[in-house]
Tab-separated table of C-alpha atoms and ligand atoms in Angstrom:
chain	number	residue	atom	x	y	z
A	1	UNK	CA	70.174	-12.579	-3.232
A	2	UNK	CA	70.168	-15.834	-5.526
A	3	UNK	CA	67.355	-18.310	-4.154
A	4	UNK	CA	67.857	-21.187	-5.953
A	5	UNK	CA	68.091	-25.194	-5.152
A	6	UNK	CA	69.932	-28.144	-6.497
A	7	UNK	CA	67.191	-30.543	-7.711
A	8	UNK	CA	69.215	-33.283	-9.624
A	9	UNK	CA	72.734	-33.922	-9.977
A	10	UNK	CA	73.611	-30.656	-11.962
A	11	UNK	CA	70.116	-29.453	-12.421
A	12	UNK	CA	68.646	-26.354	-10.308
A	13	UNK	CA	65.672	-24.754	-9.422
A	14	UNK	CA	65.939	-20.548	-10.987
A	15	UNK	CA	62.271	-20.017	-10.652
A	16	UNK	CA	60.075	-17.660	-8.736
A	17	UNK	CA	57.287	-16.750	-6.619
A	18	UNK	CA	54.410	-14.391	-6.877
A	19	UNK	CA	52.555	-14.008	-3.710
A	20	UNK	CA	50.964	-10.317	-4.733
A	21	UNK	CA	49.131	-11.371	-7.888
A	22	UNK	CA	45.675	-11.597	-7.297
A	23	UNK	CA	44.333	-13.043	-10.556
A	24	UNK	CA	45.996	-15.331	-12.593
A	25	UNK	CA	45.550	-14.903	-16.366
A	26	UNK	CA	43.742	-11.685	-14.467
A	27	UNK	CA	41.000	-14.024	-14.018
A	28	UNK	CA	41.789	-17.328	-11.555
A	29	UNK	CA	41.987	-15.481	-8.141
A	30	UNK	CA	45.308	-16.973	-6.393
A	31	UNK	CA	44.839	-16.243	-2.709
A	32	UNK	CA	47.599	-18.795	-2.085
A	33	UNK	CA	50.130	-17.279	-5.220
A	34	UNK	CA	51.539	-18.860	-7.814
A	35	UNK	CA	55.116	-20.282	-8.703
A	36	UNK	CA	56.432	-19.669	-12.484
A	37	UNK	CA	58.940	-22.556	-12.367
A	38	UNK	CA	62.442	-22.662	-14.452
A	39	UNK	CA	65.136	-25.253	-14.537
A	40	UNK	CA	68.994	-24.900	-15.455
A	41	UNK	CA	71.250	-27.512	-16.194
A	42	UNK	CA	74.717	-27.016	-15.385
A	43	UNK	CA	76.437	-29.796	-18.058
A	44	UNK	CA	79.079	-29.929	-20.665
A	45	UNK	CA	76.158	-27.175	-22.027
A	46	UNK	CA	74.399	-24.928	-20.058
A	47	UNK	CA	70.550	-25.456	-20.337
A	48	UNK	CA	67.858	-22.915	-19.712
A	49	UNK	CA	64.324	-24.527	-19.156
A	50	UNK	CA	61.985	-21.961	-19.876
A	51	UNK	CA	61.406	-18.289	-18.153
A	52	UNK	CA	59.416	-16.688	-15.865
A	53	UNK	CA	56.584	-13.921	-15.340
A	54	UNK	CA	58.300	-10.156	-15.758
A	55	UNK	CA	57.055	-9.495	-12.492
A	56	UNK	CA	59.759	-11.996	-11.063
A	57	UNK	CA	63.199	-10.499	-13.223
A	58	UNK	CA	64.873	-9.235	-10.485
A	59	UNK	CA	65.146	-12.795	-8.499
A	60	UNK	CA	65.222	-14.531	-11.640
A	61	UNK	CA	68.312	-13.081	-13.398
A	62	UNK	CA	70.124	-13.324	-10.049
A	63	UNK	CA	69.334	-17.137	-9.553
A	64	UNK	CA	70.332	-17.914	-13.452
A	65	UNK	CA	73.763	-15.838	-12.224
A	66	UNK	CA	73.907	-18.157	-9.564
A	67	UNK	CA	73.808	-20.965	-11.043
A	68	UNK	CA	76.150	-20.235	-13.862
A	69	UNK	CA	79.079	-18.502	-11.891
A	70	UNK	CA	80.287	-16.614	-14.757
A	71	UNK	CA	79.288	-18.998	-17.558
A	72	UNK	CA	77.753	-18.582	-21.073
A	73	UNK	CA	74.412	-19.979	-21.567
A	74	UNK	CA	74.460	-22.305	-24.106
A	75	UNK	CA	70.656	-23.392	-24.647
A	76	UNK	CA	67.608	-22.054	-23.732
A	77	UNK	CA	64.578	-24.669	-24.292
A	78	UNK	CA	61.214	-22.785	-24.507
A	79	UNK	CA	58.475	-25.435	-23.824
A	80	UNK	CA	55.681	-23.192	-23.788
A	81	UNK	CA	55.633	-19.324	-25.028
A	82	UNK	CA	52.668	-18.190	-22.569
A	83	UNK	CA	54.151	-14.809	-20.831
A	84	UNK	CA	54.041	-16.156	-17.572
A	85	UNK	CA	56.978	-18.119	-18.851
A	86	UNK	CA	58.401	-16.342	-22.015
A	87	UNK	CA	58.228	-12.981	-21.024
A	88	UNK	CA	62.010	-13.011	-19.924
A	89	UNK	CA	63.148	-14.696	-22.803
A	90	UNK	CA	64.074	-11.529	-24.925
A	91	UNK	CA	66.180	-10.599	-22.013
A	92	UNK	CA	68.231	-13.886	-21.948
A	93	UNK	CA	68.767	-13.381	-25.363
A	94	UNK	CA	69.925	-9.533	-24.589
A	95	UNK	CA	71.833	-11.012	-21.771
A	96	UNK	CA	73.645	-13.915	-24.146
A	97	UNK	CA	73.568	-13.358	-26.877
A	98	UNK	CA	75.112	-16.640	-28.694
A	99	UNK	CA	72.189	-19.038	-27.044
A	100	UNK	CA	70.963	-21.441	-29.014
A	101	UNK	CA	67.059	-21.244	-28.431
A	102	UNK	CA	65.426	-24.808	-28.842
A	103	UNK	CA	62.019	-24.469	-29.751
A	104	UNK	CA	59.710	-26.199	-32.062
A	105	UNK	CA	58.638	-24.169	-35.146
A	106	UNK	CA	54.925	-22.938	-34.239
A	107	UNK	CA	57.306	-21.387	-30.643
A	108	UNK	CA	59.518	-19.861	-33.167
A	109	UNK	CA	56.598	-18.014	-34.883
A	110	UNK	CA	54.649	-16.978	-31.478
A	111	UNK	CA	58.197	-15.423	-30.340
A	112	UNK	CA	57.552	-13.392	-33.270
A	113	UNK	CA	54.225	-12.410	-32.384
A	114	UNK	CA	55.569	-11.898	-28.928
A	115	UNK	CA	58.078	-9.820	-29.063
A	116	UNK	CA	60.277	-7.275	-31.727
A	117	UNK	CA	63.725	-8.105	-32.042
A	118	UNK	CA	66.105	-4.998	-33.905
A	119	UNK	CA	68.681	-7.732	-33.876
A	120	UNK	CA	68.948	-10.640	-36.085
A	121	UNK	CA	68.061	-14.016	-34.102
A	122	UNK	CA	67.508	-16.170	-37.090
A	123	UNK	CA	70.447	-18.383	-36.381
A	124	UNK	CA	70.238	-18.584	-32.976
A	125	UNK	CA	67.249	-21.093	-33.931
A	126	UNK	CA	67.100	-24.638	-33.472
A	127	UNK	CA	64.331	-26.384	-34.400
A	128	UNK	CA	63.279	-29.466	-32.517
A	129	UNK	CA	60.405	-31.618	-33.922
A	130	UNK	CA	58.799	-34.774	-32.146
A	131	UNK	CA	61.126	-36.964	-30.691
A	132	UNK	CA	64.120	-35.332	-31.810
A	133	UNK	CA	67.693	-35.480	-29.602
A	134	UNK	CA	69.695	-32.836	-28.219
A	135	UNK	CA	72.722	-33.666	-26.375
A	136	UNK	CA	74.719	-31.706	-23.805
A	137	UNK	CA	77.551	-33.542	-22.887
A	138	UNK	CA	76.193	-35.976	-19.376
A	139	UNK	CA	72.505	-35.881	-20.502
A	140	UNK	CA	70.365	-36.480	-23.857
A	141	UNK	CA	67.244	-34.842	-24.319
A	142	UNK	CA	64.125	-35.601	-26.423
A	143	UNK	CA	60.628	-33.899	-27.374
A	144	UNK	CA	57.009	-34.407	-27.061
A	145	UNK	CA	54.626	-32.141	-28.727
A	146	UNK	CA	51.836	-31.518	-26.557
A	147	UNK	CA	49.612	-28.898	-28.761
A	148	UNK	CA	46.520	-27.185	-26.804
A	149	UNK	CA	48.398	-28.701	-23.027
A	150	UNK	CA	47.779	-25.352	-22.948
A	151	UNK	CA	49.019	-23.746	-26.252
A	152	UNK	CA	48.776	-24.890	-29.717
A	153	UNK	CA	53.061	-24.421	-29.269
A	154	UNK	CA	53.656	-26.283	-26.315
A	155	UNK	CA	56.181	-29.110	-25.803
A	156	UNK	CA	57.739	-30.680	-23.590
A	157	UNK	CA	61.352	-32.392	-22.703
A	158	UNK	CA	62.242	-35.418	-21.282
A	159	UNK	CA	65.902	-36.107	-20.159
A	160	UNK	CA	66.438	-39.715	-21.267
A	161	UNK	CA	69.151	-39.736	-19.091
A	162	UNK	CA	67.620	-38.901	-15.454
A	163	UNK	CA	64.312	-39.982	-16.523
A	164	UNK	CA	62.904	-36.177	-15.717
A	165	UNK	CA	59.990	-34.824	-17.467
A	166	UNK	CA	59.708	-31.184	-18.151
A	167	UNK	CA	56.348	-31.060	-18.883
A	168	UNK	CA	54.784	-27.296	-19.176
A	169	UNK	CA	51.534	-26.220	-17.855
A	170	UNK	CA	50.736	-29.866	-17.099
A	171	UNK	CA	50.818	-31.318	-13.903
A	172	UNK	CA	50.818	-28.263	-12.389
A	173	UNK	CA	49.217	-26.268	-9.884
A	174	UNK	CA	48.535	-22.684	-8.436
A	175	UNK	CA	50.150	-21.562	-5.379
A	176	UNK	CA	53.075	-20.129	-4.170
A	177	UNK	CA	56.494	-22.464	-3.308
A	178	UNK	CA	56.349	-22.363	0.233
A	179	UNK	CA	60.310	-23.340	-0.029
A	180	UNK	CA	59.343	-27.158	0.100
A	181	UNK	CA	59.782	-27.454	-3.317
A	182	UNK	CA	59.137	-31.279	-3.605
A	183	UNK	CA	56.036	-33.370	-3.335
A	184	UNK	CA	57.735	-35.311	-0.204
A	185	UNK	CA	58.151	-32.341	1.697
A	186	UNK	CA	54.895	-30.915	1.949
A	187	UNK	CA	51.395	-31.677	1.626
A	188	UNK	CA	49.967	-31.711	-2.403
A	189	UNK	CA	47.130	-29.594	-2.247
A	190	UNK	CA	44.576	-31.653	-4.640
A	191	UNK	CA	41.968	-29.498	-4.847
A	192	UNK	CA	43.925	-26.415	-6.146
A	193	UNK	CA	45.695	-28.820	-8.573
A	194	UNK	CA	42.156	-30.153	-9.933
A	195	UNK	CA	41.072	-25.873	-10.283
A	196	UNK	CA	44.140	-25.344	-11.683
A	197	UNK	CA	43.435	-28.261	-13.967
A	198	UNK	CA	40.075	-27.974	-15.023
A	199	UNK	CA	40.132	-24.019	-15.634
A	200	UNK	CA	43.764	-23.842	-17.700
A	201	UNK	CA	43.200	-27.186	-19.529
A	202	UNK	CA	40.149	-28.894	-18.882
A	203	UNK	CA	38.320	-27.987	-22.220
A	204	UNK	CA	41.268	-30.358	-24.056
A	205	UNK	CA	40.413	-33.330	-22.865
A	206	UNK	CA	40.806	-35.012	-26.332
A	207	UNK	CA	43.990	-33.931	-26.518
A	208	UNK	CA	45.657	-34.084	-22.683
A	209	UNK	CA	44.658	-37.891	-23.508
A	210	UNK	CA	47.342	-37.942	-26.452
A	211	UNK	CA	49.644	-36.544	-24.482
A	212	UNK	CA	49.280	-39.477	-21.754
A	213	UNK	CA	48.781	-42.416	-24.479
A	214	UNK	CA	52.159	-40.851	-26.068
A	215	UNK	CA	53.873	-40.889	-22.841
A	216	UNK	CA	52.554	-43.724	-20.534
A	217	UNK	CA	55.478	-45.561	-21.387
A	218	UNK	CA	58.113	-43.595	-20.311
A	219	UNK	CA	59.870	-43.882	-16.757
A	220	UNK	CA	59.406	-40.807	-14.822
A	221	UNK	CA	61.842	-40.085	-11.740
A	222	UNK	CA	60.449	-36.709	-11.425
A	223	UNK	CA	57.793	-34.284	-13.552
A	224	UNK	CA	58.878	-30.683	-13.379
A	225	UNK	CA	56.191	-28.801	-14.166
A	226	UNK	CA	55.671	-24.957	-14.815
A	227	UNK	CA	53.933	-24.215	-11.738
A	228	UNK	CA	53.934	-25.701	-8.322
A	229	UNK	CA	55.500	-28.690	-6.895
A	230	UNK	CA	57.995	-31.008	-8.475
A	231	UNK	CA	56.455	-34.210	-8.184
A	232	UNK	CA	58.326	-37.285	-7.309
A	233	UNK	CA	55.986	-39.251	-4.667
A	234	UNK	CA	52.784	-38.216	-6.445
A	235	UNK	CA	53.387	-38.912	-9.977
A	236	UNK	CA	50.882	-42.053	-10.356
A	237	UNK	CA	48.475	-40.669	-8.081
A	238	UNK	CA	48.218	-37.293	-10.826
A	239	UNK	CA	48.453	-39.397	-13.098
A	240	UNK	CA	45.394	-41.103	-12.803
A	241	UNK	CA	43.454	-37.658	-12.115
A	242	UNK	CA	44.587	-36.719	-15.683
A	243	UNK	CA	42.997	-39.509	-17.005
A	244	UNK	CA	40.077	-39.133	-15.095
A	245	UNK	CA	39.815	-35.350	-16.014
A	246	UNK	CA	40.811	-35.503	-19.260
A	247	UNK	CA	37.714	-38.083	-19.606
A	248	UNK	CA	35.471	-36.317	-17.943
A	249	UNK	CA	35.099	-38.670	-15.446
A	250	UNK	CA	33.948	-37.668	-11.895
A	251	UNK	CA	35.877	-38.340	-9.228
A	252	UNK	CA	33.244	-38.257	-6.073
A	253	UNK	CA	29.625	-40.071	-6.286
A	254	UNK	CA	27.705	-37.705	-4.548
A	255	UNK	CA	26.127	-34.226	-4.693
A	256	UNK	CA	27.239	-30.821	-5.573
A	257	UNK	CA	24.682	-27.611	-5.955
A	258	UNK	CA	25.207	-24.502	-7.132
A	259	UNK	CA	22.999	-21.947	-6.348
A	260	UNK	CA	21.875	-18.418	-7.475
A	261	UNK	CA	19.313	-16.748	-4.857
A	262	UNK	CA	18.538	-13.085	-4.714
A	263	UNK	CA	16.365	-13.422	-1.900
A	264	UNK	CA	16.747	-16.289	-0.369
A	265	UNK	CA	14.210	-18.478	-1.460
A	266	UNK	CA	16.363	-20.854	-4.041
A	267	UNK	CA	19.134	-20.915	-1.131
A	268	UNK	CA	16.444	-22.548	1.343
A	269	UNK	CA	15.364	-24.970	-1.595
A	270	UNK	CA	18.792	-26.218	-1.844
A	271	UNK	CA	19.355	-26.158	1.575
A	272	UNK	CA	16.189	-28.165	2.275
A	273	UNK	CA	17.155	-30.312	-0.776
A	274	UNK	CA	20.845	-30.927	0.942
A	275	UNK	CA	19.664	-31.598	4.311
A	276	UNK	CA	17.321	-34.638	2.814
A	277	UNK	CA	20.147	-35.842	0.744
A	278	UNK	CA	22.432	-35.841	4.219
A	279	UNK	CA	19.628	-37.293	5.691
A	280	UNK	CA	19.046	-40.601	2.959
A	281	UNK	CA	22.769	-40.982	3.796
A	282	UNK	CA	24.708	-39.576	0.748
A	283	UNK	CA	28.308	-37.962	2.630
A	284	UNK	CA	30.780	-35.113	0.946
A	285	UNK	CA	27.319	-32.922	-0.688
A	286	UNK	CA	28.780	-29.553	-1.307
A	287	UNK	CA	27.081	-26.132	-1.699
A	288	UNK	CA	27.842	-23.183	-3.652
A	289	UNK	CA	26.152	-19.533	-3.543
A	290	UNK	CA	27.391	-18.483	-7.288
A	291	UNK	CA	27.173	-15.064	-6.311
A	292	UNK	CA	29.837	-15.953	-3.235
A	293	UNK	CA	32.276	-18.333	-4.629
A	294	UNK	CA	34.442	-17.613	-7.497
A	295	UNK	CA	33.088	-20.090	-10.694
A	296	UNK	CA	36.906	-21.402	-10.854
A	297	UNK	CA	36.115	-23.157	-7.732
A	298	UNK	CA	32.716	-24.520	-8.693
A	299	UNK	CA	33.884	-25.820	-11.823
A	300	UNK	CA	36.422	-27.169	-10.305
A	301	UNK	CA	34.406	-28.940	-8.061
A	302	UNK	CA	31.767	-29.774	-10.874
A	303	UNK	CA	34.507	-31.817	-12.574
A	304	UNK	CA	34.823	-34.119	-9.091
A	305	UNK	CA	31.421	-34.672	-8.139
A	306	UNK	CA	29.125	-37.212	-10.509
A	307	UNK	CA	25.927	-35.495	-9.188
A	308	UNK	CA	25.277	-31.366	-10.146
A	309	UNK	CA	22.247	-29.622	-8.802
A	310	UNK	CA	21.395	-26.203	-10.538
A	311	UNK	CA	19.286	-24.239	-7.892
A	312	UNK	CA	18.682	-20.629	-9.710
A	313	UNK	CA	15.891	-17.654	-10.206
A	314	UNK	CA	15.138	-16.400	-13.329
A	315	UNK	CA	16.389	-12.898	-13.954
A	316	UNK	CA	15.753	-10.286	-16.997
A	317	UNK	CA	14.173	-13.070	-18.413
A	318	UNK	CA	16.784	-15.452	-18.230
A	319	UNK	CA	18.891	-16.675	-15.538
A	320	UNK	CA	20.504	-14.924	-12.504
A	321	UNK	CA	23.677	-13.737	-14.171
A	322	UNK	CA	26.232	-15.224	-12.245
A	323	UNK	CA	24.774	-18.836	-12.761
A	324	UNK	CA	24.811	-17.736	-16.331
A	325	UNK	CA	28.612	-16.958	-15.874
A	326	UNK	CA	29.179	-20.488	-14.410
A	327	UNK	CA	27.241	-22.280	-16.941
A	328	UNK	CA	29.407	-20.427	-19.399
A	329	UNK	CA	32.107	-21.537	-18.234
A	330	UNK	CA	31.009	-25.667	-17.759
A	331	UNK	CA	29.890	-25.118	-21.349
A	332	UNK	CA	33.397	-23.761	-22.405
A	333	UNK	CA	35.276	-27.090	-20.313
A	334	UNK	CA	33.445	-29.480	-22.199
A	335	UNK	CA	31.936	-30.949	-19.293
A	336	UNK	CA	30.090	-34.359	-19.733
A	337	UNK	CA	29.058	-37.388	-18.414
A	338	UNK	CA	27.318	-36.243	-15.138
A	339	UNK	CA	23.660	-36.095	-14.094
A	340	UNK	CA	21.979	-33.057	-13.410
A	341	UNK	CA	18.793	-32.159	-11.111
A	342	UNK	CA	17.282	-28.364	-11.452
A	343	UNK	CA	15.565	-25.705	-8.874
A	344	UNK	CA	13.862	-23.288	-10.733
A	345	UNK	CA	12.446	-20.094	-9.144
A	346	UNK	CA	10.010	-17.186	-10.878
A	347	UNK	CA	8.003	-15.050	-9.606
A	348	UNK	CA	5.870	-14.681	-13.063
A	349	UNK	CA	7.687	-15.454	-15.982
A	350	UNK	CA	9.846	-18.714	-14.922
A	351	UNK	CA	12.414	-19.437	-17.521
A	352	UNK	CA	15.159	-21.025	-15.212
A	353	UNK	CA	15.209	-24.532	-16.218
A	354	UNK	CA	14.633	-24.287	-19.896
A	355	UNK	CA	17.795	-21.391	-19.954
A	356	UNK	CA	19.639	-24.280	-17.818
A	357	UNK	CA	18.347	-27.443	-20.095
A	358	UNK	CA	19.305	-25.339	-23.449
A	359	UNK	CA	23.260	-24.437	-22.389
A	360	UNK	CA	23.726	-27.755	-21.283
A	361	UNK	CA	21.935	-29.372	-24.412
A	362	UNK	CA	25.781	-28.121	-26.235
A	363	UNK	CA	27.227	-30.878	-23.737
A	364	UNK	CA	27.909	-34.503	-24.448
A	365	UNK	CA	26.087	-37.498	-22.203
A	366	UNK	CA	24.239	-34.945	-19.582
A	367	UNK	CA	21.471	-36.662	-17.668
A	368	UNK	CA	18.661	-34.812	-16.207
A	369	UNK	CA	17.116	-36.521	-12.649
A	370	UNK	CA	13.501	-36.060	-14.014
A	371	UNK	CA	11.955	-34.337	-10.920
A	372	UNK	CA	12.406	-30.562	-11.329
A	373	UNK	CA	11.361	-28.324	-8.447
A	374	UNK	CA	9.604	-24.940	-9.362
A	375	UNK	CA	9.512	-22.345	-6.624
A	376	UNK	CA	7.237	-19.249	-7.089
A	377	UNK	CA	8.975	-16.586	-5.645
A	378	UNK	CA	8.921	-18.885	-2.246
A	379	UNK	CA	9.102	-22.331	-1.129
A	380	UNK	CA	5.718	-23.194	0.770
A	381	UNK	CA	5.666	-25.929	2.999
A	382	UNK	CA	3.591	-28.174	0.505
A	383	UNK	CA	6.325	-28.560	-1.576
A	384	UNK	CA	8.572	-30.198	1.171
A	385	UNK	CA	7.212	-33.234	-0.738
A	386	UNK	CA	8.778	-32.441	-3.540
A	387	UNK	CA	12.497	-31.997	-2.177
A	388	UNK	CA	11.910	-34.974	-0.755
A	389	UNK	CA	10.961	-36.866	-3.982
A	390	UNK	CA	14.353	-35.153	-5.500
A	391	UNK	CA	16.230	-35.954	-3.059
A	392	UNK	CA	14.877	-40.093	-3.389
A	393	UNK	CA	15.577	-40.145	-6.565
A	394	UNK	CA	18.949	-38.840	-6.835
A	395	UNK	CA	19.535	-40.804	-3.637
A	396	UNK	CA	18.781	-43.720	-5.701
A	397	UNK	CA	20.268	-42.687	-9.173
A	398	UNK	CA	23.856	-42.190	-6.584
A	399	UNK	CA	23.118	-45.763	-5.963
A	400	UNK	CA	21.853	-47.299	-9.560
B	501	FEO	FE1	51.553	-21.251	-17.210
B	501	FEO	FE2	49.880	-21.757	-20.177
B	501	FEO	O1	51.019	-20.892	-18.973
């Protein structure tokens, strides 16, 4: 059965949800889902924004019949050629033949890539550059090239005429549509916005800032994203987590650690180190085991706090692997501008801090809190100096 939901005068909601997919990108664990959102616009022309995942045809194809009653579609926009949104678009084509498909030209050439096509398509083309118009009869459309907001291809469309953004990956989130499909219905879940965020996009900061710059002057009404809520009440409040984000700019002054403890022993420094810090009065510290929580969420949570402690053991040599995984992954978002403290543990070769110091050292405007804790193999109750001393002087860098 068609599940689908006027939006705008004309315009519908055709997209899906996928509550059984674990991973998304078969990496991001979704326990809540995720939506793959599509829009069609029942004017003089029929407009198709975007697709969805294959895994959501069935629903899809009925929905798009829903909408159009036994009409042609006359345009399909493709904003962004990722598969969880261009994987039906081969189909469509199949399914009408005679759509125009309004793309810009690097789309044009990753639908190539994409898929094989034993039918000529070359004039079903056209070719939309920067703030080109497109008219469909109530409603004129324009473009903003948004390359690496996720995909060196991706675009977006803004109806001049209902002030509605279609804006791709950004401004989404993961998780499933819970059938409030609007920011005022239901409550925005920030934190899976900001992982959604920080994993999909947050290593183009440079260039999720051109996107705003280019578009801070438009009116927005509503932002239909790609995934998760339509945003109406919200907008300004995203907004300014963008530019936050996208700047690399914490959100929370206080603490965050992430450990990596075999044993034990760099869980009870942290611990100890946590309990002084909650205990000098800093609120909201956070602890991760690296081994427990997925790095999606740490990194997530590394972009909102303006303090990171690294609490790890050494290992082969190195560094406990899945700290190594996480410090990948900081290293490949571009993190900067926070301050960093560091537990080190060894039990005779302690390498810890100087593996932690040199991944970092690829990162712009990291500072180091200057009072580095060294555990061999255990903490001994000597050292609860030491914590203390850490904990002082991040207290007091929190408070600089
Ligand atoms: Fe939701 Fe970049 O695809």
């Amino acid at each position: 059965m068609q599940n689908i939901r006027n939006i705008a005068k004309n315009l519908y909601y055709v997209g899906c949800s996928d509550r059984r997919i674990e991973l998304f990108e078969n990496v991001y664990p979704v326990p809540n889902g995720v939506s793959y959102n599509s829009y069609l616009l029942d004017d003089d022309k029929t407009v198709l924004f975007d697709t969805v995942d294959k895994n959501a045809k069935t629903q899809f194809f009925e929905n798009i019949d829903g909408v159009l009653n036994g009409k042609n579609l006359d345009y399909l926009v493709i904003n962004h050629l990722e598969p969880d949104h261009s994987a039906l678009i081969k189909d469509i084509i199949v399914k009408f033949p005679n759509v125009q498909i309004v793309c810009n030209q690097k789309i044009k050439v990753m639908l190539y890539q994409f898929f094989e096509f034993d039918f000529d398509i070359e004039n079903n083309f056209k070719i939309v550059k920067e703030g080109d118009i497109l008219n469909t009869g109530h409603h004129e459309f324009t473009f903003v090239m948004a390359p690496m907001v996720h995909w060196p291809e991706v675009m977006m469309t803004y109806d001049i005429t209902e002030k509605i953004l279609f804006s791709a990956d950004a401004f989404g989130s993961f998780g499933a549509i819970n059938g409030n499909l609007f920011d005022d219905e239901t409550e925005l879940d920030i934190d899976e916005y900001r992982r959604y965020y920080t994993n999909i996009v947050g290593k183009y900061g440079i260039q999720v800032n051109n996107l705003l710059n280019k578009t801070k002057t438009l009116e927005f009404k509503m932002i239909c994203p790609l995934h998760g809520l339509i945003l109406k009440e919200n907008i300004e409040m995203l907004w300014d987590k963008y530019v936050l984000w996208a700047n690399y700019q914490p959100e929370l002054s206080s603490v965050m650690v992430a450990y990596a403890s075999v044993y034990g022993s760099t869980q009870n420094a942290a611990e100890v180190l946590a309990n002084n810090l909650a205990q000098l009065g800093v609120k909201n510290i956070k602890l991760y085991d690296v081994s427990k929580t997925h790095s999606s969420y740490i990194l997530s949570d590394i972009f909102k706090y303006s303090h990171i402690v690294l609490a790890s053991t050494t290992y082969n040599n190195g560094i406990f692997v899945n700290m190594e995984k996480l410090l990948l992954d900081v290293v490949n978002h571009n993190l900067q501008h926070r301050t960093v403290a560091i537990i080190e543990n060894g039990s005779w070769m302690c390498r810890a801090s100087e593996v932690i110091q040199e991944k970092l050292s690829k990162l712009k405007e990291i500072h180091y809190i200057d009072s580095n804790i060294l555990i061999k193999s255990a903490l001994k109750s000597n050292q609860s100096g030491e914590l203390k001393l850490l904990a002082t002087k991040i207290f007091e860098d929190l408070n600089r």
